[in-house]
PDB file of C-alpha atoms and ligand atoms in Angstrom:
ATOM      1  CA  UNK A  19      -7.152  -1.837 -16.637  1.00  0.00           C
ATOM      2  CA  UNK A  20      -6.582  -4.283 -13.958  1.00  0.00           C
ATOM      3  CA  UNK A  21      -7.516  -7.645 -15.647  1.00  0.00           C
ATOM      4  CA  UNK A  22      -5.432 -10.466 -15.378  1.00  0.00           C
ATOM      5  CA  UNK A  23      -2.397 -10.718 -17.344  1.00  0.00           C
ATOM      6  CA  UNK A  24      -2.096 -13.471 -20.250  1.00  0.00           C
ATOM      7  CA  UNK A  25       1.581 -13.677 -19.146  1.00  0.00           C
ATOM      8  CA  UNK A  26       4.131 -11.650 -17.760  1.00  0.00           C
ATOM      9  CA  UNK A  27       7.310 -11.317 -20.584  1.00  0.00           C
ATOM     10  CA  UNK A  28      10.790 -10.705 -19.290  1.00  0.00           C
ATOM     11  CA  UNK A  29      13.764  -9.493 -20.642  1.00  0.00           C
ATOM     12  CA  UNK A  30      17.320 -11.411 -19.249  1.00  0.00           C
ATOM     13  CA  UNK A  31      20.339  -9.701 -19.457  1.00  0.00           C
ATOM     14  CA  UNK A  32      19.128  -6.115 -21.099  1.00  0.00           C
ATOM     15  CA  UNK A  33      21.861  -4.429 -18.885  1.00  0.00           C
ATOM     16  CA  UNK A  34      25.538  -5.336 -20.056  1.00  0.00           C
ATOM     17  CA  UNK A  35      27.003  -4.286 -16.008  1.00  0.00           C
ATOM     18  CA  UNK A  36      24.317  -7.324 -14.661  1.00  0.00           C
ATOM     19  CA  UNK A  37      25.432 -10.464 -17.607  1.00  0.00           C
ATOM     20  CA  UNK A  38      28.579  -9.091 -16.587  1.00  0.00           C
ATOM     21  CA  UNK A  39      27.782  -9.933 -12.719  1.00  0.00           C
ATOM     22  CA  UNK A  40      26.486 -13.022 -13.474  1.00  0.00           C
ATOM     23  CA  UNK A  41      29.073 -14.202 -15.868  1.00  0.00           C
ATOM     24  CA  UNK A  42      27.159 -14.314 -18.704  1.00  0.00           C
ATOM     25  CA  UNK A  43      28.254 -13.113 -22.661  1.00  0.00           C
ATOM     26  CA  UNK A  44      26.169  -9.595 -23.668  1.00  0.00           C
ATOM     27  CA  UNK A  45      24.053 -11.756 -25.601  1.00  0.00           C
ATOM     28  CA  UNK A  46      23.090 -10.235 -29.517  1.00  0.00           C
ATOM     29  CA  UNK A  47      19.443 -11.031 -29.185  1.00  0.00           C
ATOM     30  CA  UNK A  48      16.877  -9.815 -26.077  1.00  0.00           C
ATOM     31  CA  UNK A  49      16.764 -12.724 -23.436  1.00  0.00           C
ATOM     32  CA  UNK A  50      13.316 -13.680 -23.142  1.00  0.00           C
ATOM     33  CA  UNK A  51      11.522 -15.857 -20.595  1.00  0.00           C
ATOM     34  CA  UNK A  52       7.239 -15.498 -19.311  1.00  0.00           C
ATOM     35  CA  UNK A  53       6.403 -15.765 -16.249  1.00  0.00           C
ATOM     36  CA  UNK A  54       2.319 -16.751 -15.832  1.00  0.00           C
ATOM     37  CA  UNK A  55       0.194 -15.214 -14.218  1.00  0.00           C
ATOM     38  CA  UNK A  56       0.088 -17.052 -11.401  1.00  0.00           C
ATOM     39  CA  UNK A  57       3.566 -15.475  -9.585  1.00  0.00           C
ATOM     40  CA  UNK A  58       1.971 -11.921  -8.924  1.00  0.00           C
ATOM     41  CA  UNK A  59       1.938 -10.663  -5.493  1.00  0.00           C
ATOM     42  CA  UNK A  60       1.299  -7.074  -4.669  1.00  0.00           C
ATOM     43  CA  UNK A  61       3.001  -4.551  -2.328  1.00  0.00           C
ATOM     44  CA  UNK A  62       0.910  -5.701   0.599  1.00  0.00           C
ATOM     45  CA  UNK A  63       1.502  -8.945   0.323  1.00  0.00           C
ATOM     46  CA  UNK A  64       5.048  -9.689   1.583  1.00  0.00           C
ATOM     47  CA  UNK A  65       8.338 -11.516  -0.182  1.00  0.00           C
ATOM     48  CA  UNK A  66       8.383 -14.981   0.308  1.00  0.00           C
ATOM     49  CA  UNK A  67       9.857 -17.862  -1.261  1.00  0.00           C
ATOM     50  CA  UNK A  68      11.399 -21.636  -0.037  1.00  0.00           C
ATOM     51  CA  UNK A  69      14.124 -22.114   1.365  1.00  0.00           C
ATOM     52  CA  UNK A  70      14.782 -25.445   1.147  1.00  0.00           C
ATOM     53  CA  UNK A  71      15.421 -24.357  -2.554  1.00  0.00           C
ATOM     54  CA  UNK A  72      18.267 -22.018  -1.396  1.00  0.00           C
ATOM     55  CA  UNK A  73      18.726 -17.905  -2.121  1.00  0.00           C
ATOM     56  CA  UNK A  74      16.223 -15.553  -3.620  1.00  0.00           C
ATOM     57  CA  UNK A  75      17.619 -12.546  -4.972  1.00  0.00           C
ATOM     58  CA  UNK A  76      15.573  -9.093  -6.227  1.00  0.00           C
ATOM     59  CA  UNK A  77      16.118  -7.593  -9.059  1.00  0.00           C
ATOM     60  CA  UNK A  78      14.208  -4.727  -9.876  1.00  0.00           C
ATOM     61  CA  UNK A  79      12.925  -4.092 -13.317  1.00  0.00           C
ATOM     62  CA  UNK A  80      11.035  -1.323 -14.860  1.00  0.00           C
ATOM     63  CA  UNK A  81       7.572  -3.072 -15.996  1.00  0.00           C
ATOM     64  CA  UNK A  82       5.014  -2.023 -18.932  1.00  0.00           C
ATOM     65  CA  UNK A  83       1.781  -2.876 -19.195  1.00  0.00           C
ATOM     66  CA  UNK A  84       0.079  -3.306 -22.274  1.00  0.00           C
ATOM     67  CA  UNK A  85      -2.905  -1.453 -22.944  1.00  0.00           C
ATOM     68  CA  UNK A  86      -3.471  -2.208 -27.283  1.00  0.00           C
ATOM     69  CA  UNK A  87      -2.178  -5.287 -28.603  1.00  0.00           C
ATOM     70  CA  UNK A  88       1.529  -6.136 -29.755  1.00  0.00           C
ATOM     71  CA  UNK A  89       1.774  -8.576 -32.726  1.00  0.00           C
ATOM     72  CA  UNK A  90       4.766  -8.397 -35.120  1.00  0.00           C
ATOM     73  CA  UNK A  91       4.953  -5.349 -34.966  1.00  0.00           C
ATOM     74  CA  UNK A  92       8.131  -3.419 -35.998  1.00  0.00           C
ATOM     75  CA  UNK A  93       6.837   0.388 -36.227  1.00  0.00           C
ATOM     76  CA  UNK A  94       9.327   1.642 -32.973  1.00  0.00           C
ATOM     77  CA  UNK A  95       6.482   4.528 -32.614  1.00  0.00           C
ATOM     78  CA  UNK A  96       2.711   2.005 -32.451  1.00  0.00           C
ATOM     79  CA  UNK A  97       4.936  -0.195 -30.030  1.00  0.00           C
ATOM     80  CA  UNK A  98       5.188   3.072 -27.655  1.00  0.00           C
ATOM     81  CA  UNK A  99       2.177   3.620 -28.515  1.00  0.00           C
ATOM     82  CA  UNK A 100       0.605   0.541 -27.337  1.00  0.00           C
ATOM     83  CA  UNK A 101       2.126   1.327 -22.670  1.00  0.00           C
ATOM     84  CA  UNK A 102      -0.388   1.610 -21.021  1.00  0.00           C
ATOM     85  CA  UNK A 103       0.671   1.920 -17.342  1.00  0.00           C
ATOM     86  CA  UNK A 104       4.393   1.469 -15.556  1.00  0.00           C
ATOM     87  CA  UNK A 105       5.501   1.010 -12.385  1.00  0.00           C
ATOM     88  CA  UNK A 106       8.395  -0.484 -11.115  1.00  0.00           C
ATOM     89  CA  UNK A 107       8.707  -5.278  -9.832  1.00  0.00           C
ATOM     90  CA  UNK A 108      10.929  -7.128  -8.857  1.00  0.00           C
ATOM     91  CA  UNK A 109      11.149 -10.596 -11.039  1.00  0.00           C
ATOM     92  CA  UNK A 110      12.599 -12.886  -7.611  1.00  0.00           C
ATOM     93  CA  UNK A 111      14.686 -15.529  -8.908  1.00  0.00           C
ATOM     94  CA  UNK A 112      16.344 -18.329  -7.110  1.00  0.00           C
ATOM     95  CA  UNK A 113      18.954 -18.069  -7.881  1.00  0.00           C
ATOM     96  CA  UNK A 114      21.282 -21.770  -6.319  1.00  0.00           C
ATOM     97  CA  UNK A 115      18.122 -23.328  -8.170  1.00  0.00           C
ATOM     98  CA  UNK A 116      18.640 -21.155 -11.378  1.00  0.00           C
ATOM     99  CA  UNK A 117      22.374 -21.838 -11.510  1.00  0.00           C
ATOM    100  CA  UNK A 118      21.796 -25.466 -11.032  1.00  0.00           C
ATOM    101  CA  UNK A 119      19.570 -25.672 -13.523  1.00  0.00           C
ATOM    102  CA  UNK A 120      21.841 -23.262 -16.163  1.00  0.00           C
ATOM    103  CA  UNK A 121      24.330 -25.679 -15.656  1.00  0.00           C
ATOM    104  CA  UNK A 122      22.403 -28.658 -17.091  1.00  0.00           C
ATOM    105  CA  UNK A 123      21.014 -26.583 -20.010  1.00  0.00           C
ATOM    106  CA  UNK A 124      17.311 -27.252 -18.604  1.00  0.00           C
ATOM    107  CA  UNK A 125      14.967 -23.915 -18.765  1.00  0.00           C
ATOM    108  CA  UNK A 126      14.578 -22.163 -16.088  1.00  0.00           C
ATOM    109  CA  UNK A 127      10.873 -21.748 -14.835  1.00  0.00           C
ATOM    110  CA  UNK A 128      11.378 -23.323 -11.852  1.00  0.00           C
ATOM    111  CA  UNK A 129      13.884 -20.441 -10.308  1.00  0.00           C
ATOM    112  CA  UNK A 130      12.167 -17.494 -11.980  1.00  0.00           C
ATOM    113  CA  UNK A 131       8.330 -18.453 -12.411  1.00  0.00           C
ATOM    114  CA  UNK A 132       7.347 -20.330  -8.914  1.00  0.00           C
ATOM    115  CA  UNK A 133       4.485 -19.005  -7.512  1.00  0.00           C
ATOM    116  CA  UNK A 134       5.199 -15.414  -6.093  1.00  0.00           C
ATOM    117  CA  UNK A 135       7.759 -14.624  -8.170  1.00  0.00           C
ATOM    118  CA  UNK A 136       6.266 -11.270  -9.049  1.00  0.00           C
ATOM    119  CA  UNK A 137       6.478  -8.433  -7.909  1.00  0.00           C
ATOM    120  CA  UNK A 138       4.366  -5.346  -8.587  1.00  0.00           C
ATOM    121  CA  UNK A 139       4.047  -1.702  -7.151  1.00  0.00           C
ATOM    122  CA  UNK A 140       1.140   0.061  -8.974  1.00  0.00           C
ATOM    123  CA  UNK A 141       0.525   0.983 -11.909  1.00  0.00           C
ATOM    124  CA  UNK A 142       1.664   4.900 -13.437  1.00  0.00           C
ATOM    125  CA  UNK A 143       0.820   6.870 -16.458  1.00  0.00           C
ATOM    126  CA  UNK A 144       3.152   6.381 -18.770  1.00  0.00           C
ATOM    127  CA  UNK A 145       3.188  10.422 -19.536  1.00  0.00           C
ATOM    128  CA  UNK A 146       5.486  10.408 -16.329  1.00  0.00           C
ATOM    129  CA  UNK A 147       7.570   8.919 -17.823  1.00  0.00           C
ATOM    130  CA  UNK A 148       9.630  11.508 -20.718  1.00  0.00           C
ATOM    131  CA  UNK A 149      11.710   9.606 -22.212  1.00  0.00           C
ATOM    132  CA  UNK A 150      11.457   6.261 -23.347  1.00  0.00           C
ATOM    133  CA  UNK A 151      15.208   6.054 -23.607  1.00  0.00           C
ATOM    134  CA  UNK A 152      16.406   8.136 -20.312  1.00  0.00           C
ATOM    135  CA  UNK A 153      13.969   6.437 -17.847  1.00  0.00           C
ATOM    136  CA  UNK A 154      15.264   6.022 -13.786  1.00  0.00           C
ATOM    137  CA  UNK A 155      14.779   4.025 -11.278  1.00  0.00           C
ATOM    138  CA  UNK A 156      16.502   3.049  -8.067  1.00  0.00           C
ATOM    139  CA  UNK A 157      15.788   0.630  -5.201  1.00  0.00           C
ATOM    140  CA  UNK A 158      17.151   0.277  -1.737  1.00  0.00           C
ATOM    141  CA  UNK A 159      17.320  -2.431   1.362  1.00  0.00           C
ATOM    142  CA  UNK A 160      16.712  -1.289   4.785  1.00  0.00           C
ATOM    143  CA  UNK A 161      17.270   2.354   3.278  1.00  0.00           C
ATOM    144  CA  UNK A 162      21.404   0.787   1.539  1.00  0.00           C
ATOM    145  CA  UNK A 163      20.978   1.605  -2.516  1.00  0.00           C
ATOM    146  CA  UNK A 164      21.443  -1.921  -4.176  1.00  0.00           C
ATOM    147  CA  UNK A 165      20.305  -0.793  -7.608  1.00  0.00           C
ATOM    148  CA  UNK A 166      20.381   1.732 -10.229  1.00  0.00           C
ATOM    149  CA  UNK A 167      18.364   1.095 -13.321  1.00  0.00           C
ATOM    150  CA  UNK A 168      18.498   4.322 -16.683  1.00  0.00           C
ATOM    151  CA  UNK A 169      16.634   2.619 -20.063  1.00  0.00           C
ATOM    152  CA  UNK A 170      19.596   4.546 -21.490  1.00  0.00           C
ATOM    153  CA  UNK A 171      21.807   1.887 -20.533  1.00  0.00           C
ATOM    154  CA  UNK A 172      19.733  -0.737 -22.541  1.00  0.00           C
ATOM    155  CA  UNK A 173      21.701  -3.186 -24.672  1.00  0.00           C
ATOM    156  CA  UNK A 174      18.253  -3.092 -26.886  1.00  0.00           C
ATOM    157  CA  UNK A 175      16.103  -0.428 -26.112  1.00  0.00           C
ATOM    158  CA  UNK A 176      12.049  -0.577 -24.971  1.00  0.00           C
ATOM    159  CA  UNK A 177      10.532   0.003 -27.708  1.00  0.00           C
ATOM    160  CA  UNK A 178      12.941  -2.559 -29.765  1.00  0.00           C
ATOM    161  CA  UNK A 179      12.254  -5.108 -26.992  1.00  0.00           C
ATOM    162  CA  UNK A 180       8.829  -4.793 -27.756  1.00  0.00           C
ATOM    163  CA  UNK A 181       8.705  -4.876 -31.692  1.00  0.00           C
ATOM    164  CA  UNK A 182      11.198  -8.248 -31.155  1.00  0.00           C
ATOM    165  CA  UNK A 183       8.778  -9.971 -28.268  1.00  0.00           C
ATOM    166  CA  UNK A 184       5.848  -9.061 -30.804  1.00  0.00           C
ATOM    167  CA  UNK A 185       7.788 -11.666 -33.091  1.00  0.00           C
ATOM    168  CA  UNK A 186       7.454 -14.092 -30.625  1.00  0.00           C
ATOM    169  CA  UNK A 187       4.322 -13.854 -28.682  1.00  0.00           C
ATOM    170  CA  UNK A 188       1.273 -11.906 -29.166  1.00  0.00           C
ATOM    171  CA  UNK A 189       1.080  -9.680 -26.540  1.00  0.00           C
ATOM    172  CA  UNK A 190      -2.345  -8.577 -25.393  1.00  0.00           C
ATOM    173  CA  UNK A 191      -4.174  -6.003 -23.626  1.00  0.00           C
ATOM    174  CA  UNK A 192      -3.320  -6.228 -19.466  1.00  0.00           C
ATOM    175  CA  UNK A 193      -0.026  -7.685 -20.933  1.00  0.00           C
ATOM    176  CA  UNK A 194       2.693  -7.316 -18.472  1.00  0.00           C
ATOM    177  CA  UNK A 195       6.484  -6.239 -19.688  1.00  0.00           C
ATOM    178  CA  UNK A 196       9.400  -6.662 -17.108  1.00  0.00           C
ATOM    179  CA  UNK A 197      12.374  -5.378 -19.084  1.00  0.00           C
ATOM    180  CA  UNK A 198      15.370  -6.757 -17.267  1.00  0.00           C
ATOM    181  CA  UNK A 199      17.484  -5.707 -14.644  1.00  0.00           C
ATOM    182  CA  UNK A 200      20.626  -3.868 -13.790  1.00  0.00           C
ATOM    183  CA  UNK A 201      23.014  -4.174 -11.859  1.00  0.00           C
ATOM    184  CA  UNK A 202      23.173  -5.307  -7.883  1.00  0.00           C
ATOM    185  CA  UNK A 203      21.232  -8.104  -7.137  1.00  0.00           C
ATOM    186  CA  UNK A 204      21.949  -9.422  -4.237  1.00  0.00           C
ATOM    187  CA  UNK A 205      20.069 -12.589  -1.302  1.00  0.00           C
ATOM    188  CA  UNK A 206      16.959 -11.349   0.056  1.00  0.00           C
ATOM    189  CA  UNK A 207      16.549 -12.262   4.122  1.00  0.00           C
ATOM    190  CA  UNK A 208      13.797 -12.496   6.389  1.00  0.00           C
ATOM    191  CA  UNK A 209      13.057  -8.983   6.625  1.00  0.00           C
ATOM    192  CA  UNK A 210      14.265  -7.471   4.490  1.00  0.00           C
ATOM    193  CA  UNK A 211      12.357  -3.690   3.636  1.00  0.00           C
ATOM    194  CA  UNK A 212      12.655  -2.098  -0.092  1.00  0.00           C
ATOM    195  CA  UNK A 213      12.549   0.911  -0.997  1.00  0.00           C
ATOM    196  CA  UNK A 214      10.805   1.021  -4.665  1.00  0.00           C
ATOM    197  CA  UNK A 215      11.609   4.772  -6.687  1.00  0.00           C
ATOM    198  CA  UNK A 216      10.662   5.514 -10.130  1.00  0.00           C
ATOM    199  CA  UNK A 217      11.225   9.053 -11.010  1.00  0.00           C
ATOM    200  CA  UNK A 218       8.241  10.457 -12.766  1.00  0.00           C
ATOM    201  CA  UNK A 219       8.083  13.531 -14.466  1.00  0.00           C
ATOM    202  CA  UNK A 220       5.323  14.870 -11.720  1.00  0.00           C
ATOM    203  CA  UNK A 221       7.318  13.972  -8.782  1.00  0.00           C
ATOM    204  CA  UNK A 222       8.504  10.840  -7.676  1.00  0.00           C
ATOM    205  CA  UNK A 223       6.909   7.431  -7.143  1.00  0.00           C
ATOM    206  CA  UNK A 224       9.280   5.516  -4.102  1.00  0.00           C
ATOM    207  CA  UNK A 225       6.753   2.316  -2.837  1.00  0.00           C
ATOM    208  CA  UNK A 226       7.222   0.063  -0.520  1.00  0.00           C
ATOM    209  CA  UNK A 227       7.293  -3.743   0.131  1.00  0.00           C
ATOM    210  CA  UNK A 228       8.842  -6.294   2.730  1.00  0.00           C
ATOM    211  CA  UNK A 229      10.332  -9.747   3.162  1.00  0.00           C
ATOM    212  CA  UNK A 230       8.283 -11.598   5.383  1.00  0.00           C
ATOM    213  CA  UNK A 231      10.053 -12.952   8.739  1.00  0.00           C
ATOM    214  CA  UNK A 232      10.139 -15.862   8.886  1.00  0.00           C
TER     215      UNK A 232
HETATM  216 ZN1   ZN B  27      14.683 -10.395 -14.348  1.00  0.00          ZN
END
């Protein structure tokens, strides 16, 4: 299934160590926001943003494609069964602008839902993840490890996240969920080479993308 999603539902502050590094309180329920489908880019497109708006941070996240509709779901098993594919993605964030918006109490969309702000790698069969409570991935910039993700450290499990968001937003077939970022976020620079690695059952899935040169 490669139809355009109706939306990309994202989780903020889903790992305690990342909430702390940005000086945010650990939430008592998931922090959710949405990116529209116009944000999507692929590995080959390259990352770019309007430099006049300040820094652009990477946030490497485990991403899920929902292939069966989920609405007001309360059964964790049914929520997990709706996952049709898995990959890694980058929730690209204009951090200076986001900080300004947060300080003013304004919505984050200008910093989180701008064109080209959602890079997704290739979809992988979900059977590659043996245990949704122990999915592991990593992210490198120019060959240096910057982020290491392990869903064991999520404040809310994948199943809990899916059930919770489906109370607020009906997930339609093809919709994408970004499950939030671990600690280690940082600014991107022109020409950076970015490596995303997802630990699968049969192999490690390794994808490379890049920041466009000025
Ligand atoms: Zn994020």
